[in-house]
Coordinates of C-alpha atoms in Angstrom, one line a residue:
Chain A
M1 CA -12.0 -28.1 12.6
I2 CA -10.1 -29.0 9.5
D3 CA -13.2 -28.8 7.4
F4 CA -13.9 -25.2 8.5
V5 CA -10.3 -24.2 7.6
K6 CA -10.8 -25.8 4.2
E7 CA -14.2 -24.2 3.7
D8 CA -13.0 -20.8 4.6
A9 CA -10.0 -21.2 2.3
E10 CA -12.3 -22.1 -0.5
R11 CA -14.5 -19.1 0.2
V12 CA -11.5 -16.9 0.1
Q13 CA -10.3 -18.4 -3.1
T14 CA -13.7 -17.8 -4.8
L15 CA -13.8 -14.2 -3.6
I16 CA -10.2 -13.4 -4.7
D17 CA -11.0 -14.9 -8.1
K18 CA -14.1 -12.7 -8.4
W19 CA -12.6 -9.5 -7.0
L20 CA -9.4 -9.7 -9.0
T21 CA -11.1 -10.0 -12.4
P22 CA -10.1 -7.3 -14.9
K23 CA -12.9 -5.5 -16.9
A24 CA -13.0 -6.3 -20.6
G25 CA -10.8 -4.3 -22.9
M26 CA -8.2 -3.3 -20.4
N27 CA -4.6 -2.7 -21.4
H28 CA -3.0 -3.7 -18.1
T29 CA -4.2 -7.3 -17.7
Q30 CA -0.7 -8.5 -17.1
L31 CA -0.8 -6.8 -13.7
Y32 CA -4.0 -8.7 -12.9
E33 CA -2.3 -11.9 -14.0
A34 CA 0.6 -11.4 -11.7
M35 CA -1.6 -10.4 -8.8
R36 CA -3.9 -13.5 -9.4
Y37 CA -0.9 -15.8 -9.8
S38 CA 0.3 -15.3 -6.2
A39 CA -3.1 -14.5 -4.6
L40 CA -4.7 -17.7 -5.9
A41 CA -1.6 -19.9 -5.3
G42 CA -3.2 -21.4 -2.2
G43 CA -1.5 -21.3 1.1
K44 CA -3.0 -22.0 4.5
R45 CA -5.2 -18.9 4.6
V46 CA -4.7 -18.6 8.3
R47 CA -5.4 -14.9 8.5
P48 CA -8.8 -14.9 6.8
H49 CA -9.8 -18.0 8.7
L50 CA -9.1 -16.1 12.0
V51 CA -11.2 -13.1 10.7
Y52 CA -14.1 -15.4 10.0
E53 CA -13.9 -17.4 13.2
F54 CA -13.8 -14.3 15.4
C55 CA -16.6 -12.8 13.5
R56 CA -18.6 -16.0 14.2
A57 CA -17.4 -16.2 17.8
C58 CA -19.0 -12.7 18.3
G59 CA -22.2 -13.7 16.6
G60 CA -21.5 -12.0 13.2
E61 CA -22.4 -13.2 9.7
D62 CA -19.7 -14.4 7.4
V63 CA -20.7 -12.0 4.7
C64 CA -19.8 -9.0 7.0
A65 CA -16.3 -10.5 7.3
D66 CA -15.6 -11.3 3.7
A67 CA -13.9 -8.1 2.6
Y68 CA -11.8 -7.9 5.8
A69 CA -10.8 -11.6 5.5
V70 CA -9.7 -11.3 1.9
A71 CA -7.9 -8.0 2.7
T72 CA -5.6 -9.8 5.2
E73 CA -4.8 -12.4 2.7
L74 CA -4.0 -10.0 -0.2
L75 CA -1.8 -8.0 2.2
H76 CA 0.0 -11.1 3.3
T77 CA 0.5 -12.1 -0.4
S78 CA 1.8 -8.7 -1.2
S79 CA 4.4 -8.9 1.5
L80 CA 5.4 -12.4 0.3
I81 CA 5.9 -11.2 -3.2
H82 CA 8.2 -8.3 -2.1
D83 CA 9.9 -10.5 0.5
D84 CA 10.9 -13.0 -2.2
L85 CA 12.5 -10.4 -4.5
P86 CA 16.2 -10.8 -5.2
A87 CA 17.0 -7.6 -3.2
M88 CA 15.1 -9.1 -0.2
D89 CA 15.1 -12.8 0.6
N90 CA 15.9 -13.9 -3.0
D91 CA 13.6 -16.9 -3.0
D92 CA 12.7 -19.0 -6.0
L93 CA 10.0 -21.1 -4.5
R94 CA 6.8 -20.1 -2.6
R95 CA 3.7 -22.1 -1.8
G96 CA 5.3 -24.9 -4.0
K97 CA 5.5 -22.7 -7.1
P98 CA 8.1 -20.4 -8.7
T99 CA 8.0 -17.0 -7.0
N100 CA 6.2 -14.1 -8.7
H101 CA 9.3 -12.4 -10.0
K102 CA 10.6 -15.7 -11.5
V103 CA 7.4 -15.8 -13.6
F104 CA 6.6 -12.2 -14.4
G105 CA 10.0 -10.4 -13.8
E106 CA 11.0 -8.1 -11.0
A107 CA 9.4 -4.9 -12.2
T108 CA 5.9 -6.6 -12.5
A109 CA 6.4 -8.3 -9.2
I110 CA 7.1 -5.0 -7.5
L111 CA 3.9 -3.5 -9.0
A112 CA 1.9 -6.6 -8.2
G113 CA 2.9 -6.3 -4.5
D114 CA 2.0 -2.6 -4.5
A115 CA -1.3 -3.3 -6.2
L116 CA -2.3 -6.1 -3.8
L117 CA -1.4 -3.9 -0.9
T118 CA -3.6 -1.1 -2.3
E119 CA -6.4 -3.6 -3.0
S120 CA -6.4 -4.7 0.6
F121 CA -7.2 -1.2 1.7
A122 CA -9.7 -0.8 -1.2
L123 CA -11.6 -3.9 0.0
I124 CA -11.9 -2.7 3.6
S125 CA -13.0 0.8 2.5
N126 CA -15.7 -0.8 0.2
N127 CA -17.1 -3.3 2.7
E128 CA -20.8 -2.5 2.3
H129 CA -21.9 -5.0 4.9
C130 CA -20.3 -2.8 7.6
T131 CA -20.9 0.8 8.6
D132 CA -18.5 3.6 7.7
E133 CA -17.6 3.7 11.4
Q134 CA -16.7 0.0 11.4
N135 CA -14.7 0.3 8.2
V136 CA -12.7 3.3 9.4
F137 CA -12.0 1.5 12.7
A138 CA -10.9 -1.5 10.7
L139 CA -8.7 0.6 8.4
V140 CA -7.0 2.3 11.3
A141 CA -6.2 -1.0 12.9
F142 CA -5.1 -2.6 9.6
A143 CA -2.8 0.3 8.6
E144 CA -1.2 0.2 12.0
A145 CA -0.6 -3.5 11.9
V146 CA 0.8 -3.4 8.4
G147 CA 2.8 -0.2 8.3
V148 CA 6.1 1.3 9.5
D149 CA 5.4 0.3 13.2
G150 CA 3.8 -3.0 12.3
M151 CA 4.7 -5.7 9.8
M152 CA 7.0 -3.5 7.7
G153 CA 8.9 -2.3 10.7
G154 CA 9.4 -5.9 11.6
Q155 CA 10.7 -6.6 8.1
M156 CA 13.2 -3.7 8.6
I157 CA 14.4 -5.1 11.9
D158 CA 14.8 -8.5 10.2
L159 CA 16.9 -7.0 7.4
Q160 CA 19.0 -5.0 9.9
S161 CA 19.7 -8.1 12.1
E162 CA 20.9 -10.4 9.4
G163 CA 24.3 -11.8 10.3
K164 CA 24.1 -10.1 13.8
S165 CA 23.3 -11.7 17.1
I166 CA 20.3 -10.0 18.6
S167 CA 18.8 -10.2 22.1
T168 CA 15.7 -12.2 23.1
D169 CA 13.8 -8.9 23.6
E170 CA 14.8 -7.7 20.1
L171 CA 13.7 -11.0 18.6
F172 CA 10.3 -10.7 20.3
D173 CA 10.0 -7.2 19.0
L174 CA 10.9 -8.3 15.5
C175 CA 8.3 -11.2 15.5
M176 CA 5.5 -9.3 17.2
R177 CA 5.8 -6.8 14.3
K178 CA 6.8 -9.0 11.4
T179 CA 4.4 -11.9 11.8
G180 CA 2.4 -11.0 14.9
A181 CA 0.9 -7.7 14.0
L182 CA -1.1 -8.8 11.0
I183 CA -2.3 -12.0 12.8
T184 CA -3.4 -9.9 15.8
C185 CA -5.2 -7.5 13.5
S186 CA -6.9 -10.4 11.7
C187 CA -8.5 -11.6 15.0
M188 CA -9.6 -8.0 15.8
L189 CA -11.0 -7.5 12.3
G190 CA -13.3 -10.4 12.9
C191 CA -14.7 -8.8 16.0
I192 CA -15.0 -5.4 14.3
A193 CA -17.0 -7.1 11.4
A194 CA -19.4 -8.4 14.1
N195 CA -19.6 -5.0 15.8
A196 CA -18.4 -6.7 19.0
P197 CA -17.7 -4.8 22.2
H198 CA -14.1 -3.6 22.8
D199 CA -13.3 -6.0 25.6
L200 CA -13.9 -8.9 23.2
M201 CA -11.8 -7.2 20.5
N202 CA -9.0 -6.8 23.0
A203 CA -9.2 -10.4 24.0
A204 CA -9.1 -11.4 20.4
G205 CA -6.1 -9.2 19.9
E206 CA -4.2 -10.8 22.8
F207 CA -5.1 -14.3 21.4
G208 CA -3.7 -13.2 18.0
S209 CA -0.6 -11.8 19.6
C210 CA 0.1 -15.1 21.3
I211 CA -0.6 -17.3 18.3
G212 CA 1.3 -14.9 16.0
L213 CA 4.4 -15.6 18.0
V214 CA 3.6 -19.3 18.1
F215 CA 3.3 -19.3 14.4
Q216 CA 6.7 -17.7 13.9
I217 CA 8.5 -19.8 16.5
V218 CA 7.0 -23.0 14.9
D219 CA 8.1 -21.7 11.5
D220 CA 11.7 -21.2 12.9
I221 CA 11.6 -24.8 14.3
L222 CA 10.3 -26.2 11.0
D223 CA 13.0 -24.3 9.0
V224 CA 15.5 -26.5 10.9
E225 CA 13.5 -29.7 11.1
S226 CA 11.3 -29.9 7.9
T227 CA 11.9 -30.4 4.2
N228 CA 11.2 -28.3 1.1
E229 CA 8.5 -30.8 0.0
A230 CA 6.6 -30.7 3.3
M231 CA 6.8 -26.9 3.5
G232 CA 6.3 -25.9 -0.2
K233 CA 9.2 -23.5 0.2
T234 CA 13.0 -23.5 0.6
V235 CA 13.9 -24.6 4.2
G236 CA 17.2 -24.3 6.0
K237 CA 17.6 -20.7 4.6
D238 CA 17.6 -19.1 8.0
K239 CA 20.8 -20.8 9.1
A240 CA 22.4 -20.5 5.6
E241 CA 21.8 -16.7 5.8
A242 CA 22.8 -16.4 9.5
K243 CA 19.3 -15.0 10.4
S244 CA 18.4 -14.6 14.0
T245 CA 15.5 -16.9 14.8
F246 CA 14.1 -18.3 18.0
V247 CA 16.0 -21.5 17.4
S248 CA 19.3 -19.6 17.0
V249 CA 18.7 -17.2 19.9
V250 CA 17.1 -19.3 22.6
G251 CA 17.6 -22.8 21.3
I252 CA 15.1 -25.4 20.2
E253 CA 14.0 -26.7 23.6
E254 CA 13.3 -23.2 25.0
S255 CA 11.5 -22.4 21.7
R256 CA 9.2 -25.4 22.3
R257 CA 8.6 -24.3 25.9
I258 CA 7.6 -20.8 24.8
V259 CA 5.2 -22.3 22.3
R260 CA 3.5 -24.3 25.0
E261 CA 3.3 -21.3 27.4
L262 CA 1.9 -19.0 24.7
T263 CA -0.6 -21.6 23.6
T264 CA -1.9 -21.9 27.2
K265 CA -2.2 -18.1 27.3
A266 CA -4.0 -17.9 24.0
L267 CA -6.5 -20.6 25.1
A268 CA -7.3 -18.5 28.2
C269 CA -8.1 -15.5 26.1
L270 CA -10.9 -17.5 24.4
D271 CA -12.6 -18.1 27.8
K272 CA -13.8 -14.4 27.6
F273 CA -16.1 -15.4 24.7
E274 CA -19.4 -17.1 25.1
K275 CA -19.2 -20.8 24.4
S276 CA -19.9 -21.6 20.8
D277 CA -18.8 -23.9 18.0
A278 CA -16.5 -21.1 16.6
V279 CA -14.8 -20.8 20.0
M280 CA -14.3 -24.5 20.2
R281 CA -12.8 -24.6 16.7
L282 CA -10.5 -21.7 17.6
K283 CA -9.2 -23.7 20.6
D284 CA -8.6 -26.7 18.3
F285 CA -7.0 -24.4 15.7
C286 CA -4.7 -22.9 18.3
I287 CA -3.5 -26.3 19.5
A288 CA -3.1 -27.5 15.9
L289 CA -1.0 -24.5 15.0
S290 CA 1.4 -25.2 17.8
E291 CA 1.8 -28.8 16.6
R292 CA 1.8 -28.1 12.8
K293 CA 4.3 -29.9 10.6
N294 CA 4.2 -27.6 7.5
Chain B
M1 CA 0.0 32.3 -6.8
I2 CA 3.6 31.3 -6.4
D3 CA 3.5 32.2 -2.7
F4 CA 0.6 29.9 -2.1
V5 CA 2.3 27.0 -3.8
K6 CA 5.3 27.7 -1.6
E7 CA 3.3 28.1 1.6
D8 CA 1.4 24.9 0.9
A9 CA 4.7 23.1 0.2
E10 CA 6.0 24.3 3.6
R11 CA 2.9 23.2 5.4
V12 CA 3.2 19.8 3.8
Q13 CA 6.9 19.6 4.7
T14 CA 6.2 20.4 8.4
L15 CA 3.4 17.9 8.6
I16 CA 5.5 15.1 7.0
D17 CA 8.3 15.9 9.4
K18 CA 5.8 15.7 12.3
W19 CA 3.9 12.6 11.2
L20 CA 6.9 10.6 10.2
T21 CA 8.7 10.8 13.5
P22 CA 9.6 7.5 15.2
K23 CA 8.7 7.0 18.9
A24 CA 11.7 6.8 21.3
G25 CA 13.4 3.4 21.7
M26 CA 12.3 1.8 18.4
N27 CA 14.5 -0.8 16.7
H28 CA 13.4 0.1 13.1
T29 CA 14.3 3.7 12.8
Q30 CA 16.2 3.0 9.6
L31 CA 12.9 2.5 7.9
Y32 CA 11.7 5.9 9.1
E33 CA 15.0 7.5 7.9
A34 CA 14.5 6.0 4.4
M35 CA 10.9 7.2 4.3
R36 CA 11.8 10.7 5.5
Y37 CA 14.7 10.9 3.1
S38 CA 12.5 10.8 0.1
A39 CA 9.3 12.3 1.6
L40 CA 11.2 15.4 2.8
A41 CA 13.3 15.8 -0.3
G42 CA 11.2 18.6 -1.6
G43 CA 9.6 18.4 -5.0
K44 CA 6.8 20.6 -6.4
R45 CA 4.1 19.2 -4.0
V46 CA 1.6 19.7 -6.8
R47 CA -0.9 17.1 -5.5
P48 CA -1.2 18.4 -2.0
H49 CA -1.5 22.0 -3.3
L50 CA -4.4 20.9 -5.4
V51 CA -6.1 19.2 -2.4
Y52 CA -5.8 22.5 -0.4
E53 CA -6.9 24.8 -3.2
F54 CA -10.0 22.7 -4.0
C55 CA -10.8 22.5 -0.3
R56 CA -10.6 26.3 -0.2
A57 CA -12.5 26.7 -3.4
C58 CA -15.4 24.8 -1.8
G59 CA -15.2 26.9 1.4
G60 CA -13.4 24.3 3.5
E61 CA -10.7 24.8 6.2
D62 CA -7.1 23.9 5.5
V63 CA -6.9 21.7 8.6
C64 CA -9.6 19.4 7.2
A65 CA -7.5 18.8 4.1
D66 CA -4.1 18.3 5.8
A67 CA -4.3 14.5 6.1
Y68 CA -5.6 14.0 2.5
A69 CA -3.0 16.4 1.1
V70 CA -0.1 14.7 2.8
A71 CA -1.5 11.3 1.8
T72 CA -1.3 12.2 -1.9
E73 CA 2.3 13.3 -1.5
L74 CA 3.4 10.2 0.5
L75 CA 1.7 8.0 -2.1
H76 CA 3.5 9.9 -4.9
T77 CA 6.8 9.6 -3.1
S78 CA 6.2 5.8 -2.6
S79 CA 5.7 5.4 -6.4
L80 CA 8.8 7.4 -7.2
I81 CA 10.9 5.2 -4.9
H82 CA 9.7 2.0 -6.5
D83 CA 9.9 3.5 -10.0
D84 CA 13.5 4.4 -9.5
L85 CA 14.5 0.9 -8.5
P86 CA 17.0 -0.9 -10.8
A87 CA 14.3 -3.4 -11.9
M88 CA 12.1 -0.5 -12.9
D89 CA 13.5 2.8 -14.3
N90 CA 16.9 2.3 -12.7
D91 CA 17.4 6.0 -11.9
D92 CA 20.2 7.4 -9.9
L93 CA 18.9 10.9 -9.4
R94 CA 15.6 12.2 -8.1
R95 CA 14.6 15.7 -6.9
G96 CA 18.3 16.6 -7.3
K97 CA 19.5 13.9 -4.9
P98 CA 20.6 10.3 -5.1
T99 CA 17.6 8.0 -5.3
N100 CA 16.4 6.1 -2.2
H101 CA 18.0 2.7 -3.1
K102 CA 21.3 4.4 -3.9
V103 CA 21.4 5.7 -0.3
F104 CA 19.7 2.9 1.7
G105 CA 20.0 -0.1 -0.6
E106 CA 17.3 -1.9 -2.6
A107 CA 15.7 -3.9 0.2
T108 CA 15.1 -0.9 2.4
A109 CA 13.9 1.2 -0.6
I110 CA 11.3 -1.5 -1.4
L111 CA 10.1 -1.4 2.3
A112 CA 10.2 2.4 2.4
G113 CA 7.9 2.5 -0.7
D114 CA 5.6 0.0 0.9
A115 CA 5.5 1.8 4.2
L116 CA 4.8 5.2 2.6
L117 CA 2.0 3.6 0.6
T118 CA 0.5 2.2 3.8
E119 CA 1.0 5.5 5.6
S120 CA -1.0 7.3 3.0
F121 CA -4.0 5.1 3.7
A122 CA -3.4 5.4 7.5
L123 CA -3.5 9.2 7.2
I124 CA -6.8 9.3 5.4
S125 CA -8.3 6.8 7.8
N126 CA -7.2 8.8 10.8
N127 CA -8.3 12.3 9.5
E128 CA -10.2 13.5 12.6
H129 CA -11.3 16.7 11.0
C130 CA -13.6 14.8 8.7
T131 CA -16.5 12.4 9.4
D132 CA -16.2 8.6 8.9
E133 CA -18.4 9.0 5.9
Q134 CA -16.0 11.6 4.3
N135 CA -13.0 9.5 5.1
V136 CA -14.5 6.3 3.6
F137 CA -15.5 8.2 0.5
A138 CA -12.0 9.6 0.3
L139 CA -10.4 6.2 0.8
V140 CA -12.5 4.6 -1.9
A141 CA -11.6 7.3 -4.4
F142 CA -7.9 7.2 -3.4
A143 CA -7.6 3.4 -3.6
E144 CA -9.2 3.4 -7.0
A145 CA -6.9 6.2 -8.3
V146 CA -3.8 4.4 -7.0
G147 CA -4.4 0.7 -7.5
V148 CA -4.5 -1.8 -10.3
D149 CA -7.0 0.2 -12.4
G150 CA -5.3 3.5 -11.6
M151 CA -1.7 4.6 -11.2
M152 CA -0.3 1.1 -10.9
G153 CA -2.2 -0.1 -13.9
G154 CA -0.6 2.8 -15.8
Q155 CA 2.8 1.9 -14.6
M156 CA 2.1 -1.6 -15.9
I157 CA 1.1 -0.3 -19.4
D158 CA 4.2 1.8 -19.3
L159 CA 6.4 -1.2 -18.7
Q160 CA 4.6 -3.3 -21.3
S161 CA 5.0 -0.6 -24.0
E162 CA 8.7 -0.1 -23.6
G163 CA 10.4 -0.4 -27.0
K164 CA 7.0 -0.9 -28.7
S165 CA 5.0 1.7 -30.7
I166 CA 1.6 2.3 -29.2
S167 CA -1.5 4.0 -30.5
T168 CA -2.6 7.5 -29.4
D169 CA -5.5 5.9 -27.5
E170 CA -3.2 3.6 -25.6
L171 CA -1.0 6.5 -24.8
F172 CA -3.9 8.5 -23.4
D173 CA -5.0 5.4 -21.4
L174 CA -1.5 5.0 -20.0
C175 CA -1.2 8.7 -19.0
M176 CA -4.8 9.0 -17.6
R177 CA -3.9 6.1 -15.2
K178 CA -0.2 6.6 -14.6
T179 CA -0.1 10.4 -13.8
G180 CA -3.7 11.5 -14.3
A181 CA -5.5 9.3 -11.8
L182 CA -3.8 10.6 -8.7
I183 CA -3.9 14.2 -9.8
T184 CA -7.6 13.8 -10.5
C185 CA -8.1 12.2 -7.1
S186 CA -6.2 15.0 -5.4
C187 CA -8.6 17.6 -6.8
M188 CA -11.6 15.5 -5.7
L189 CA -10.1 14.9 -2.2
G190 CA -10.0 18.7 -1.6
C191 CA -13.8 18.8 -2.3
I192 CA -14.4 15.8 -0.1
A193 CA -12.5 17.5 2.7
A194 CA -14.8 20.5 2.4
N195 CA -17.9 18.2 2.2
A196 CA -18.8 19.8 -1.1
P197 CA -21.7 18.6 -3.3
H198 CA -21.1 15.9 -5.9
D199 CA -21.3 18.2 -9.0
L200 CA -18.4 20.3 -7.7
M201 CA -16.4 17.2 -6.9
N202 CA -17.0 15.9 -10.5
A203 CA -15.9 19.3 -11.9
A204 CA -12.8 19.2 -9.8
G205 CA -12.2 15.6 -11.1
E206 CA -12.5 16.7 -14.7
F207 CA -10.2 19.7 -14.1
G208 CA -7.7 17.2 -12.5
S209 CA -8.0 14.8 -15.4
C210 CA -7.1 17.6 -17.9
I211 CA -4.2 19.0 -16.0
G212 CA -3.0 15.5 -15.2
L213 CA -2.5 15.0 -18.9
V214 CA -1.0 18.5 -19.3
F215 CA 1.4 17.6 -16.6
Q216 CA 2.5 14.4 -18.3
I217 CA 2.7 15.9 -21.8
V218 CA 4.8 18.8 -20.6
D219 CA 7.0 16.3 -18.8
D220 CA 7.5 14.5 -22.1
I221 CA 8.3 17.7 -23.8
L222 CA 10.8 18.8 -21.1
D223 CA 12.5 15.3 -21.2
V224 CA 13.4 16.3 -24.8
E225 CA 14.1 20.0 -24.3
S226 CA 15.4 20.5 -20.7
T227 CA 18.6 19.7 -18.8
N228 CA 19.4 17.5 -15.7
E229 CA 20.1 20.7 -13.8
A230 CA 16.8 22.4 -14.5
M231 CA 14.8 19.3 -13.8
G232 CA 16.7 17.8 -10.9
K233 CA 16.5 14.4 -12.5
T234 CA 18.0 12.6 -15.5
V235 CA 16.5 13.9 -18.8
G236 CA 16.6 12.3 -22.3
K237 CA 15.9 8.9 -20.8
D238 CA 12.6 8.4 -22.6
K239 CA 14.3 8.4 -25.9
A240 CA 17.4 6.5 -24.7
E241 CA 15.0 3.7 -23.5
A242 CA 12.7 3.9 -26.5
K243 CA 9.7 4.8 -24.3
S244 CA 6.4 5.8 -25.9
T245 CA 5.7 9.4 -25.0
F246 CA 3.5 12.1 -26.4
V247 CA 6.5 13.6 -28.2
S248 CA 7.4 10.2 -29.8
V249 CA 3.8 9.2 -30.7
V250 CA 2.1 12.5 -31.8
G251 CA 5.1 14.8 -32.3
I252 CA 6.1 17.9 -30.4
E253 CA 3.8 20.4 -32.2
E254 CA 0.7 18.2 -31.7
S255 CA 1.7 17.7 -28.1
R256 CA 1.8 21.5 -27.6
R257 CA -1.6 21.8 -29.3
I258 CA -3.1 19.2 -27.0
V259 CA -1.7 21.0 -24.0
R260 CA -3.4 24.2 -25.1
E261 CA -6.7 22.4 -25.7
L262 CA -6.7 20.7 -22.3
T263 CA -5.7 23.9 -20.5
T264 CA -8.8 25.6 -22.0
K265 CA -11.0 22.7 -21.0
A266 CA -9.5 22.7 -17.4
L267 CA -10.1 26.5 -17.1
A268 CA -13.8 26.0 -18.1
C269 CA -14.3 23.4 -15.3
L270 CA -13.4 26.1 -12.8
D271 CA -16.3 28.2 -13.9
K272 CA -18.6 25.9 -12.0
F273 CA -17.1 27.1 -8.7
E274 CA -18.1 30.3 -7.0
K275 CA -15.6 33.0 -7.7
S276 CA -12.9 33.1 -5.0
D277 CA -9.2 33.8 -4.5
A278 CA -8.6 30.0 -4.5
V279 CA -10.4 29.6 -7.9
M280 CA -8.3 32.5 -9.3
R281 CA -5.1 30.9 -8.1
L282 CA -6.2 27.5 -9.6
K283 CA -6.6 29.3 -13.0
D284 CA -3.1 30.8 -12.7
F285 CA -1.7 27.5 -11.5
C286 CA -3.3 25.7 -14.5
I287 CA -1.7 28.2 -16.9
A288 CA 1.7 28.0 -15.1
L289 CA 1.6 24.2 -15.3
S290 CA 1.2 24.3 -19.1
E291 CA 4.1 26.7 -19.4
R292 CA 6.5 25.2 -16.8
K293 CA 10.2 24.8 -17.5
N294 CA 11.1 22.2 -14.8

């Protein structure tokens, strides 16, 4: 399993390097530099990995999923750059390196985030290994997952709820949007790349919805229990900034119970797919995610 | 002519109002409010007007162009919100009202810009009055016009050239990207919405490229010669911030000469279209743009 995560991450790294290369003689190479700095900084590449695995689980070729996979990662990177800005989370450290605005300044960081966001849509639109119908279907799902009712809506709820106590329902709503929507969409994009039937796409979406929550809840737990070194980012910030997290709202034991319950549900979604190596790896991945330490 | 600009602006206003309405019971309505504040603040709506007129000039129906037209305006609004941020142009006044971050705070303004950018892609992807093929074609053109090699690349060059003297070539490169790319694309989107042949789309693009420059050069001239009241934004900032503009690089008389030359070239592009009311109005519009006072 680990090998596949690593191989997919390397494939994504190579594609980003290739696709974010400026043409000779351009005057705006600094924007490329800023985009490349964050997009090539590593990270777990969870979202593209899910795109690839679900494409494989539906019998599709990796090459069909490339553009969709990279799009999820560029979008994620874009959101991290903007999230780290002084006006947002004001973070100095990301993926073990100084944040984008610390290196390039705030103005360039804002533009780099905007340009990565745009590039993610450009990649899906330009995916020549899928039909126009598949690409439009992918774009509609992607835009919904990312936009005002998806990830960005979740970021808004997150901002609004700083320093306030929120209900468990509100916390689920926040997380389903902020972290869950893009992970859910990544699983669906893999199925779309493979031109899979809708029932498989929906099962993939439900799987993604479960592990998206698991991902966030484990993040909240790690923010309390892990170290800067292990995480490659500043931990303990949630508490310092009085943010509502699963740990603060339902407690650490209940958080762990929800992780177990959602993991079981996610595994059940995978039973709808034909048995394959990809499905086996997704099961392992799902379990590893719930037990991760960084 | 004026009536059509006004009618199109009203049509766009109604569509934005309808398309940016949150569903009942949502927790993130503040993000909608911030998006609506800037998107509904008026402005000349030049880009959507061009989408509609070129769609009409190619024999298309307005309803086919609606989503593309609104997309250009939301994208433009997104760029204004981010441009006005303290880390960028640090502007307090836009379209005669306090800028987005002055009303909603910087964090929400960043998110509102991101969400409007995303929504513009969502609208094009969801345009049910065009085929998947048209929508993908439109998305590819739009993403290129907006992204790292388009508008955002131009914004980067603009940032880099603050306080420096730049060559005339660099200034044209800056403007073709920063202002020109989206205006060029708007003209092309109208043709795509009408499913027009490629030669017309290219002529529309060349027209857009000319008037995009005219628009920027006249803006530079007005920044020197107009008032806050007439413009609805802070004027005289270019000089105060030592920005390279056409006025500072080639002088005001040469700027006026270039405006005349480009206007003649733009009018010639329209001769490739069959005579129609829309084409006549585009000619008037082109002349009015070169003579505008705000």
